[in-house]
Short mmCIF file of C-alpha atoms in Angstrom, two decimals:
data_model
loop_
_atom_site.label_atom_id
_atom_site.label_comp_id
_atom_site.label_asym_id
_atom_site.label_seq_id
_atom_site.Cartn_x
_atom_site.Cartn_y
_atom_site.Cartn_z
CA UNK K 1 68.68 56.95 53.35
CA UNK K 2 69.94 53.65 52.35
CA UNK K 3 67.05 51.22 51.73
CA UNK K 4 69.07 47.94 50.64
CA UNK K 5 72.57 46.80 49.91
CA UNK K 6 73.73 43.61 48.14
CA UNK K 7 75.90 41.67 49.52
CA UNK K 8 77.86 39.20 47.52
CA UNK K 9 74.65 37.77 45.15
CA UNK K 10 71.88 38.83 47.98
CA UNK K 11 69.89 42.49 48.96
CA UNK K 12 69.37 43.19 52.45
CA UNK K 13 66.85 45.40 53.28
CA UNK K 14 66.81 45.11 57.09
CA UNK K 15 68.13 47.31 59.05
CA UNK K 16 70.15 45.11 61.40
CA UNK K 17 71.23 43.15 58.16
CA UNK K 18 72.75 46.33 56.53
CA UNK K 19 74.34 47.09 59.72
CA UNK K 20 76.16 43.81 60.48
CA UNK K 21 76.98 43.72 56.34
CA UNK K 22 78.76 47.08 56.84
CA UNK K 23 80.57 45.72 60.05
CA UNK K 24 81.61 42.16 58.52
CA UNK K 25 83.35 44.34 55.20
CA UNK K 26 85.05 46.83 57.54
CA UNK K 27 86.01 44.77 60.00
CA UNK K 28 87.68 42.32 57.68
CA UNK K 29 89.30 45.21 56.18
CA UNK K 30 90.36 47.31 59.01
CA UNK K 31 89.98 44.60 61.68
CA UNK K 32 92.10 42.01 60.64
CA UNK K 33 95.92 41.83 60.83
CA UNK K 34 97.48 40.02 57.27
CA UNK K 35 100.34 38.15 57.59
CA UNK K 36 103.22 38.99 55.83
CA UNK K 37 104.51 36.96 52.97
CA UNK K 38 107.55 38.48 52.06
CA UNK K 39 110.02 41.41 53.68
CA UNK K 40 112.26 44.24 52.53
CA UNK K 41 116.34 44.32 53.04
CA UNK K 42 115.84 47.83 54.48
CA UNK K 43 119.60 47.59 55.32
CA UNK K 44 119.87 47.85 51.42
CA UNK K 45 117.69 49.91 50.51
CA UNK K 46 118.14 52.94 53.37
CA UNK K 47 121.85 54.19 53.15
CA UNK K 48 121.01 57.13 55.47
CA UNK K 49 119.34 58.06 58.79
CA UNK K 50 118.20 61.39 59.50
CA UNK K 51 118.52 63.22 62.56
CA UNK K 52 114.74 64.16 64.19
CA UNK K 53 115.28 65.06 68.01
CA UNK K 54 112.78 68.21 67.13
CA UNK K 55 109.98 65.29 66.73
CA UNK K 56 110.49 64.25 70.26
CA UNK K 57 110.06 67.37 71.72
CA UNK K 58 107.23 67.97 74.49
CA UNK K 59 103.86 70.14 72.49
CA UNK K 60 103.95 73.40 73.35
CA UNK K 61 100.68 75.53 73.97
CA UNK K 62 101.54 77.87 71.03
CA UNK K 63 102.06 74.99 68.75
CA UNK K 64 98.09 73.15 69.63
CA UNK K 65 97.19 76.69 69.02
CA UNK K 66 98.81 77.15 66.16
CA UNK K 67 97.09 73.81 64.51
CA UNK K 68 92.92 74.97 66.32
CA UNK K 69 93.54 78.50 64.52
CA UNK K 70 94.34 76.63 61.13
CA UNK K 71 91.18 74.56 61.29
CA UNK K 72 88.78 74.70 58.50
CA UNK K 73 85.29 75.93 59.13
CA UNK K 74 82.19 74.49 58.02
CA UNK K 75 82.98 70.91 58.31
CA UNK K 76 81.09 68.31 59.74
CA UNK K 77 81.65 67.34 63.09
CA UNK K 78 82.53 63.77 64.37
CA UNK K 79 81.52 61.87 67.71
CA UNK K 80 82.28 65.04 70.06
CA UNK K 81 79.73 67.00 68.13
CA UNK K 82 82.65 70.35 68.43
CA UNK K 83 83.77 72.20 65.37
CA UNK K 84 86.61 74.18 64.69
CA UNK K 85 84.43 77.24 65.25
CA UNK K 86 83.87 76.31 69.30
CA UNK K 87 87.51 75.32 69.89
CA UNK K 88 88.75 78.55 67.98
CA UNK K 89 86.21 80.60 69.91
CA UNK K 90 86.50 79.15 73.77
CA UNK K 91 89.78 77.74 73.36
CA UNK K 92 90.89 80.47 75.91
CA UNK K 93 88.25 78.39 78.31
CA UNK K 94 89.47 74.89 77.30
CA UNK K 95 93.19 75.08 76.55
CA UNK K 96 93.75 74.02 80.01
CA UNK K 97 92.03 70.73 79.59
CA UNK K 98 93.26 70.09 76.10
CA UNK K 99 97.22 70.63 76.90
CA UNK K 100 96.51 68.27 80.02
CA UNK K 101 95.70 65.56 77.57
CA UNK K 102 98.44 66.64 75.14
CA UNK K 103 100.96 66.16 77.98
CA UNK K 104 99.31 62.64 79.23
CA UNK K 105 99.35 61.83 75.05
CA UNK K 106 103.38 62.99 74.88
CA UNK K 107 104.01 61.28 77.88
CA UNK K 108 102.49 58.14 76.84
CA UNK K 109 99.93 57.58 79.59
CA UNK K 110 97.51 56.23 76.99
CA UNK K 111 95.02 54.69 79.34
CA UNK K 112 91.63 55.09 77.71
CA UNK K 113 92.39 56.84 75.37
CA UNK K 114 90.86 54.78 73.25
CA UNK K 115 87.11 56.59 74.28
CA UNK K 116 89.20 59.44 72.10
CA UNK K 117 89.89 57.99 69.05
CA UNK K 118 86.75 57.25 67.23
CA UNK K 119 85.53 58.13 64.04
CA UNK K 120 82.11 57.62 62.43
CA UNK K 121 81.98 56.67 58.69
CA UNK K 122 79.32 57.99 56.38
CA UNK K 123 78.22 56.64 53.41
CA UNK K 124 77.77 58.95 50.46
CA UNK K 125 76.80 57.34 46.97
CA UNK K 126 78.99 57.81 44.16
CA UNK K 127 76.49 57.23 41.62
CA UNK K 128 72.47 57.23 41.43
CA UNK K 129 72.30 53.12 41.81
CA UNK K 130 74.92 52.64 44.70
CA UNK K 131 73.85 49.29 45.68
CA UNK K 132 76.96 47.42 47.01
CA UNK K 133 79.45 49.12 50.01
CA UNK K 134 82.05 49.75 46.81
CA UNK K 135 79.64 51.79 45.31
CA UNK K 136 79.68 54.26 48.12
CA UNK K 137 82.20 56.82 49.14
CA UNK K 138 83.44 56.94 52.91
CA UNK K 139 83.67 60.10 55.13
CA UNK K 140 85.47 59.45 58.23
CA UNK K 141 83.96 61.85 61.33
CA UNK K 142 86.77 62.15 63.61
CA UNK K 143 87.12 62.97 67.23
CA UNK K 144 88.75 66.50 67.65
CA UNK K 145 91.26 65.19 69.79
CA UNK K 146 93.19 62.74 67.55
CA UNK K 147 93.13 65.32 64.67
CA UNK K 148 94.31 67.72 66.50
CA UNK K 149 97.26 65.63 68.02
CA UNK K 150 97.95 63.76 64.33
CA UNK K 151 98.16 67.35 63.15
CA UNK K 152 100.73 68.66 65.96
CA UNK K 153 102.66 65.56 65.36
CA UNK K 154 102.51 66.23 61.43
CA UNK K 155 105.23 68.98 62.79
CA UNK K 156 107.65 66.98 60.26
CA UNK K 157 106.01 68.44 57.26
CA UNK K 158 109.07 71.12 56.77
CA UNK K 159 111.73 67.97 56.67
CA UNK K 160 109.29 66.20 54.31
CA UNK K 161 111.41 67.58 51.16
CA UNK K 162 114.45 65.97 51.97
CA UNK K 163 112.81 62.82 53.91
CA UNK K 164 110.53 61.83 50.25
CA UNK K 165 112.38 61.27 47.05
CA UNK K 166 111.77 63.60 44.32
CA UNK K 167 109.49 60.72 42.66
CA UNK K 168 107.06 61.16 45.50
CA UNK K 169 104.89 64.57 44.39
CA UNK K 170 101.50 64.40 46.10
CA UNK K 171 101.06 65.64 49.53
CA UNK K 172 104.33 67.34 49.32
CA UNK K 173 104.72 71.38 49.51
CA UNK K 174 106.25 73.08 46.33
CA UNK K 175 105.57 69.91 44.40
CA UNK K 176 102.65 69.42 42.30
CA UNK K 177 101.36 66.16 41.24
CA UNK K 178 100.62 67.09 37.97
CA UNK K 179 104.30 66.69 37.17
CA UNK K 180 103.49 62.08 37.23
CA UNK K 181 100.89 62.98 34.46
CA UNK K 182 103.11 65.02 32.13
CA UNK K 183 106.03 62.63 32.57
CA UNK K 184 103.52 59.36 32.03
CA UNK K 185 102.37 61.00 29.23
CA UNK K 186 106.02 61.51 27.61
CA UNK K 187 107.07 58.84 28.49
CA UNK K 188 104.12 57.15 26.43
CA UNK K 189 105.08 59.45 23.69
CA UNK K 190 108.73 58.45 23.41
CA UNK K 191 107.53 54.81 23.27
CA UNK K 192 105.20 55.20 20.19
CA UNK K 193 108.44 57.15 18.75
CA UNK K 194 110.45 53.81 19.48
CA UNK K 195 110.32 51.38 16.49
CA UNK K 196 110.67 47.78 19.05
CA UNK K 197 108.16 46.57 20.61
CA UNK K 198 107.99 48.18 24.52
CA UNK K 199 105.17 47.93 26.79
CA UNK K 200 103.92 50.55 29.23
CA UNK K 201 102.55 49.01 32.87
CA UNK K 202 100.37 50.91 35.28
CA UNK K 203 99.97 49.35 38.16
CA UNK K 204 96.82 50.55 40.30
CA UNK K 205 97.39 50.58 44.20
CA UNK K 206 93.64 50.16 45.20
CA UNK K 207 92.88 51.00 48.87
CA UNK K 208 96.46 52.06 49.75
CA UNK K 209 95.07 53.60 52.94
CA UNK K 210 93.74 50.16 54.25
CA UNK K 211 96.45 47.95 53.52
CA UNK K 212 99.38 49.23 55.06
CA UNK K 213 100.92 46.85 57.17
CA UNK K 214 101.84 48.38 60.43
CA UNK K 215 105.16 46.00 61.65
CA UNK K 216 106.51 47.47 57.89
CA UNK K 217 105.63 51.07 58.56
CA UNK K 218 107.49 51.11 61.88
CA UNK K 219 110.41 49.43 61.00
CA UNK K 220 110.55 52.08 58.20
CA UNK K 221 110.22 54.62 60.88
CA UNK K 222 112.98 53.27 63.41
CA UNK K 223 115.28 52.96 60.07
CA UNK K 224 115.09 56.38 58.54
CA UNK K 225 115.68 57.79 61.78
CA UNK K 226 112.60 58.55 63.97
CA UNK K 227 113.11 58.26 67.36
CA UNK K 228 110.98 55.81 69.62
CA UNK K 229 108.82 58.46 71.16
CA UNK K 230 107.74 59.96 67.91
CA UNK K 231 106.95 55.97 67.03
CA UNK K 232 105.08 55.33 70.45
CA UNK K 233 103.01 58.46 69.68
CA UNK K 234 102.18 57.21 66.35
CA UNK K 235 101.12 53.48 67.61
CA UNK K 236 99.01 54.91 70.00
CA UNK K 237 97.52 56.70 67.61
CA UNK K 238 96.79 53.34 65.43
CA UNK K 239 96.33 50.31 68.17
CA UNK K 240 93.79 52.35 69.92
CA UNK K 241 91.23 53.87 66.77
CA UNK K 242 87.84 52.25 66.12
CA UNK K 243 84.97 52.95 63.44
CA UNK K 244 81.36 53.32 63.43
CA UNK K 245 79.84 52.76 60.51
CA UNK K 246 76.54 55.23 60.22
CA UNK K 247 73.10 53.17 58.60
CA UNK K 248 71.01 55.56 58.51
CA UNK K 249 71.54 57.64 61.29
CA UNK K 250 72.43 55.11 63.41
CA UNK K 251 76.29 54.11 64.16
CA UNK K 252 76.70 50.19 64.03
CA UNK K 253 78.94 48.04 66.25
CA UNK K 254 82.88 49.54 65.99
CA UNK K 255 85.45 47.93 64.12
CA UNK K 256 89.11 48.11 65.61
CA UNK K 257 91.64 48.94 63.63
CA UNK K 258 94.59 46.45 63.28
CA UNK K 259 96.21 47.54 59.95
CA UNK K 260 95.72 50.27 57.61
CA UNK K 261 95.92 54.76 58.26
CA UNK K 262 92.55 56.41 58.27
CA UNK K 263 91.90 58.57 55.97
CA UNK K 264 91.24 62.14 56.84
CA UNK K 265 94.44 62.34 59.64
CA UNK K 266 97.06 64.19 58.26
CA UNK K 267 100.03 62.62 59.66
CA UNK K 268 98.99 59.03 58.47
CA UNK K 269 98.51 60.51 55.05
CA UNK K 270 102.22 61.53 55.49
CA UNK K 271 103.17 58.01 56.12
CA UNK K 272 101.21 56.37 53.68
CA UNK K 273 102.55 58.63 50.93
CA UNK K 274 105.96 57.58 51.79
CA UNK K 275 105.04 54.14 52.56
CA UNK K 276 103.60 53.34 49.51
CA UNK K 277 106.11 55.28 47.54
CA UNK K 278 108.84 53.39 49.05
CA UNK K 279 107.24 49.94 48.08
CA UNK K 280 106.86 50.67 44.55
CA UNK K 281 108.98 53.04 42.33
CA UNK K 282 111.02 55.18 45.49
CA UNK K 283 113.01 52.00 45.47
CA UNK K 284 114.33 52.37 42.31
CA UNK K 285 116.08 55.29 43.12
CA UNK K 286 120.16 55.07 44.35
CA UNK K 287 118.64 57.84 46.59
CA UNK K 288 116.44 56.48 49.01
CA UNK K 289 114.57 58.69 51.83
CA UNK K 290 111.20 58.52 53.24
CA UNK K 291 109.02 59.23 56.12
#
């Protein structure tokens, strides 16, 4: 239970105050589109355009079952109320329905299918005095449907080796991201060794997930080389999401998303790893690839 939250220099302790509190932060977060103050020569800094026809490709019943036998039990479930543990054991009763709205996804028909792509946030206290919203973590609940068809489309994770530079470690098979802590901490080593003066800057990309701007992320797309039905798919999958923010039990008025990846799709995740990456230290490379 959450029995108050402050709110700039106030406490709230109704329940319709907390509520609208919790809509008003989200909403200005997620909800509101941020002009852009400055752009990237991507025509300088992307020498080379892959070749991705394989991400255009219709989904194929063996591939949506490939992804429902991979889901992880025991999880909590989000507005549908299924698991992985129903899909896994009637999907033999409900594949029928499911690749009908796979082929009306691929095909672009996405009238309404906005009533599919909600998630429910939960609030979960980081520490025993959570009083403000940043003192609580956020779970996102989502509908089955969009995880399921973010982790079809995440189909690219084989290419995602040569597609990220080498700098990029997290989220990326046979790389570990323990490899940025030994070099930082080498790298800090070699500078005490140094008699001049050198400084060391860590820069701290808070809320990386919320901030992405969408018009960069798809021009990134179209210039690395993903094809405009792959990108279609994906915008879909942003323009039409919405979050409920849980008080208590109760979900409070939904925030539409108009920036940012939620957190706890797969494919977004891929996207803002290579995203971010490519806005910070990727650049710096001669190399230059990313998702």
């Amino acid at each position: 239970m959450i029995h108050s939250l402050q709110v700039d220099v106030a406490v709230v302790v109704d329940h319709a105050a907390m509520a609208e509190a919790t809509y008003n932060h989200f909403q200005a977060l997620l909800g509101t589109t941020i002009d852009r103050e400055f752009s990237l020569d991507l025509d300088f800094l992307v020498t080379h355009a892959e070749d991705l026809p394989e991400l255009d490709t219709p989904f194929t019943e063996d591939e949506v079952w490939d992804v429902v036998k991979r889901l992880p039990h025991g999880k909590a479930p989000g507005l549908d109320g299924f698991t992985a543990e129903f899909l896994q054991s009637c999907w033999h009763t409900i594949k029928a329905d499911f690749m009908l709205a796979f082929n009306k996804f691929h095909t672009m028909s996405g009238c309404g299918f906005q009533g599919l792509n909600q998630a429910l946030i939960i609030l979960l206290p980081k520490r025993s005095d959570a009083a403000a919203l940043g003192d609580y973590r956020l779970i996102s609940l989502i509908h089955n449907f969009p995880k399921l068809a973010t982790k079809v489309l995440a189909r690219l994770t084989p290419r995602l080796g040569t597609l990220v530079d080498l700098n990029q470690c997290a989220f990326i098979q046979k790389r570990c991201i323990h490899d940025n802590f030994m070099l930082v901490q080498q790298t800090a080593r070699l500078l005490h060794m140094l008699k001049e003066p050198r400084v060391m800057l860590k820069l701290d990309i808070a809320r990386a997930f919320d901030s992405v701007s969408w018009a960069l992320l798809f021009e990134l797309l179209h210039k690395v080389g993903f094809g405009p039905r792959f990108r279609e798919l994906v915008a879909i999958l942003l323009s039409t999401a919405s979050t409920w923010v849980m008080i208590n039990g109760e979900p409070g008025p939904p925030a539409w998303h108009r920036q940012g990846l939620r957190q706890g799709d797969p494919l977004p995740r891929c996207c803002s790893c290579c995203s971010s990456t490519r806005s910070t230290s990727c650049w710096l490379r001669p190399r230059s690839l990313g998702c």
